[in-house]
XYZ file of C-alpha atoms in Angstrom:
65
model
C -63.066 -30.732 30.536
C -66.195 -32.895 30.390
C -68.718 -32.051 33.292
C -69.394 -34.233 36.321
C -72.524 -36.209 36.997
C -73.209 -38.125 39.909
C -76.067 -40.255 40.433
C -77.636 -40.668 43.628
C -80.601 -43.265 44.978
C -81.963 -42.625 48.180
C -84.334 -45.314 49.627
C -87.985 -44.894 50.763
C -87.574 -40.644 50.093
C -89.268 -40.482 46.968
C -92.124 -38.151 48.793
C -89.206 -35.695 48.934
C -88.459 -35.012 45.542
C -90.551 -31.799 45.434
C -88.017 -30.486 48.393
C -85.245 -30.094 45.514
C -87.058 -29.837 42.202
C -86.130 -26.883 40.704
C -82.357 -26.340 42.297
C -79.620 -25.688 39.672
C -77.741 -28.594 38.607
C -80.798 -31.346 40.083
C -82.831 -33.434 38.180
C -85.143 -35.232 39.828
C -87.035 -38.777 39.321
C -88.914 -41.784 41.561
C -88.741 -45.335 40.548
C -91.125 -47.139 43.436
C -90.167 -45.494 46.708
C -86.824 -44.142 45.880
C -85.691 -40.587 44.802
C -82.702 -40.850 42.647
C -81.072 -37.483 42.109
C -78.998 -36.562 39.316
C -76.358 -34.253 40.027
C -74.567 -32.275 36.975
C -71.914 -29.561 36.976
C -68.922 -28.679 35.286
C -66.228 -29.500 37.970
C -66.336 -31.722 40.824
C -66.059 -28.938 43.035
C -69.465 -27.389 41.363
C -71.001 -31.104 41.989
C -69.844 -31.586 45.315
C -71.616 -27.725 46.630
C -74.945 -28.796 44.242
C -74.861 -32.189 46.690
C -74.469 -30.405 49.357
C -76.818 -27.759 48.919
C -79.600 -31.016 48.275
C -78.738 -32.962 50.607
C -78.696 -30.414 53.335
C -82.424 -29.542 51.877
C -83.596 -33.024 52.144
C -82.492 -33.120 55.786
C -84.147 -29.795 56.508
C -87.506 -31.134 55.053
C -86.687 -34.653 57.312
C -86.116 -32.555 60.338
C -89.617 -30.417 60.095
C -91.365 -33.706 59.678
């Protein structure tokens, strides 16, 4: 089976890449103001706990201010 990637943009967040550089299965760049997060694991299952697991990160790091 061929792994899953999912590619994700998020407007004006690119200050919050350093938040989830680093986590298994993220790669991280900016283009302007946007973070776009690149999200690889073998099954979707995998990919869907690697997005969680970011974007429940990026929200912490939102929340704290």
């Amino acid at each position: 089976m061929e792994p899953v990637s999912v590619d994700l943009r998020l407007e004006g967040h690119a200050s919050s890449a350093s938040v989830v550089v680093g986590m298994e299965g993220v790669t991280t760049s900016t283009e302007d103001n946007v973070l776009v997060l690149q999200i690889t694991a073998p099954t979707l299952r995998e990919a869907q706990m690697v997005l969680d697991a970011a974007l429940a990160a990026l929200n912490e790091a939102q929340t704290a201010g």
